[in-house]
Every structure is written in structure tokens, then in C-alpha cells.
XYZ file of C-alpha atoms in Angstrom:
115
model
C -0.185 0.064 -0.022
C 1.758 3.352 -0.954
C -0.108 6.360 -2.217
C 2.523 7.332 -4.790
C 2.658 5.461 -8.279
C 6.619 6.109 -8.465
C 7.367 4.435 -5.460
C 4.786 1.560 -6.064
C 6.964 1.023 -9.233
C 10.216 1.215 -7.627
C 9.396 -1.267 -5.070
C 7.406 -3.592 -7.585
C 10.431 -3.763 -9.820
C 12.563 -5.163 -7.079
C 9.613 -7.692 -5.877
C 9.434 -8.751 -9.042
C 12.997 -9.384 -9.669
C 13.189 -11.607 -6.534
C 10.248 -13.818 -7.732
C 7.408 -12.800 -5.296
C 4.166 -12.437 -6.011
C 2.613 -8.953 -5.849
C -1.015 -7.462 -4.750
C -1.210 -3.945 -4.829
C -3.846 -1.843 -2.689
C -5.121 1.397 -3.924
C -5.538 2.845 0.147
C -5.495 1.460 3.519
C -9.077 0.096 3.599
C -8.185 -1.922 0.176
C -5.177 -3.385 1.558
C -6.544 -4.485 4.850
C -9.349 -5.857 3.195
C -7.218 -7.669 0.570
C -4.937 -8.915 3.394
C -7.851 -10.572 4.906
C -8.889 -11.993 2.055
C -5.507 -13.140 0.241
C -3.560 -13.735 3.695
C -0.175 -12.618 2.070
C 2.924 -13.415 3.782
C 4.126 -9.780 4.073
C 2.444 -6.611 3.701
C 3.979 -3.187 2.908
C 2.505 -0.116 3.579
C 3.243 3.644 3.816
C 1.987 5.503 6.955
C 0.383 8.390 4.818
C -2.643 6.550 2.897
C -5.834 7.528 2.044
C -9.107 6.348 3.751
C -6.751 4.351 6.758
C -3.268 5.403 7.518
C -0.847 2.984 8.328
C -1.145 2.885 11.941
C -4.779 1.946 11.492
C -3.584 -0.903 8.802
C -1.043 -2.322 11.275
C -3.800 -2.064 14.232
C -6.054 -3.865 11.748
C -3.914 -6.631 10.488
C -2.397 -7.656 13.926
C -5.524 -7.484 15.721
C -7.010 -9.753 13.242
C -6.717 -13.839 14.092
C -6.525 -14.218 10.156
C -3.916 -11.940 9.453
C -2.026 -11.303 12.933
C 1.097 -13.403 11.665
C 1.393 -11.504 8.691
C 4.762 -9.542 8.407
C 4.335 -5.782 7.892
C 6.910 -3.155 6.718
C 6.257 0.498 7.039
C 7.991 2.672 4.807
C 7.540 6.159 5.029
C 9.419 9.753 4.978
C 8.351 10.454 8.663
C 11.235 9.113 10.481
C 10.556 10.846 13.894
C 11.026 8.365 16.843
C 7.547 8.533 18.069
C 6.104 7.176 14.826
C 8.700 4.543 14.507
C 8.009 3.417 18.318
C 4.469 3.671 17.830
C 4.464 1.355 14.488
C 6.679 -1.188 16.475
C 4.105 -1.018 19.392
C 1.585 -1.742 16.851
C 3.306 -4.985 15.854
C 5.534 -3.912 12.862
C 8.264 -5.972 11.687
C 10.690 -3.318 10.024
C 10.380 0.450 9.272
C 12.182 1.785 6.190
C 12.808 5.372 6.087
C 12.536 6.663 2.229
C 14.291 7.525 0.302
C 15.959 3.750 0.543
C 17.845 1.689 -1.568
C 16.798 -1.416 -3.343
C 19.593 -3.501 -2.275
C 18.733 -2.769 1.269
C 15.042 -3.561 0.677
C 15.681 -6.695 -0.599
C 17.937 -7.767 2.285
C 15.083 -6.788 4.673
C 12.220 -8.532 2.803
C 14.773 -12.079 2.643
C 15.162 -11.519 6.270
C 11.771 -11.391 6.944
C 10.288 -14.026 4.551
C 13.178 -16.545 4.647
C 15.039 -16.143 8.244
């Protein structure tokens, strides 16, 4: 879930090269809905999303028995200590500060999914 097409395409390009299946949500509500239906291994979300922000997405995903084991990476330009800590308290697995490099992104995904 990301609100900027450039970032969506940037992230998508890397996920394709490491052979991951990708679902894209148009906003936070759509992401939570797709997460509950598709039950992916990993959700990557921005904090600033239409209809439901990333904090609420984390809360919804982690409070639902069907999705509570789903890994979550938040990516955001909001790098304040308060935002990062709030996300970790909501159960995220990693927090990426934009801009970020694709190699770092791949390493973090690989660590979460395969270790």
C-alpha cells in the first residue's frame, strides 16, 4: 500500500526480480481487505495512505486472528522516533525510511520471509 505511483513501481520492480507475487492496494482500507482475503506473508505499507493510515492498517492486521501472523514493513518519510516506536508497538516487523536503496529493501524482505 503506497499512495505514490513512483514508489509503487520502484518497489514492485524489486519484488518482481526476487520472484515474489505482488498484490497492490489503492488505499489502507483496500489493503486491509485484501490482506484478510488473500492472507499474504508480507504487507508493505506507507504511513500516509488514503482512507486509513498506516497506523490503523497495522492495528487492523495485527488484531485480526486471520492476519495477525502477517509480516509488516512500514516505509515512510516520517522518521520521527515517536512514529517509529508507535509502529513497532503496533506490531510491525521493520520500518524503512524513504528514500531507501533497493539492495537494502531486498535484504530486509529476505530476512523477514526466509529466516
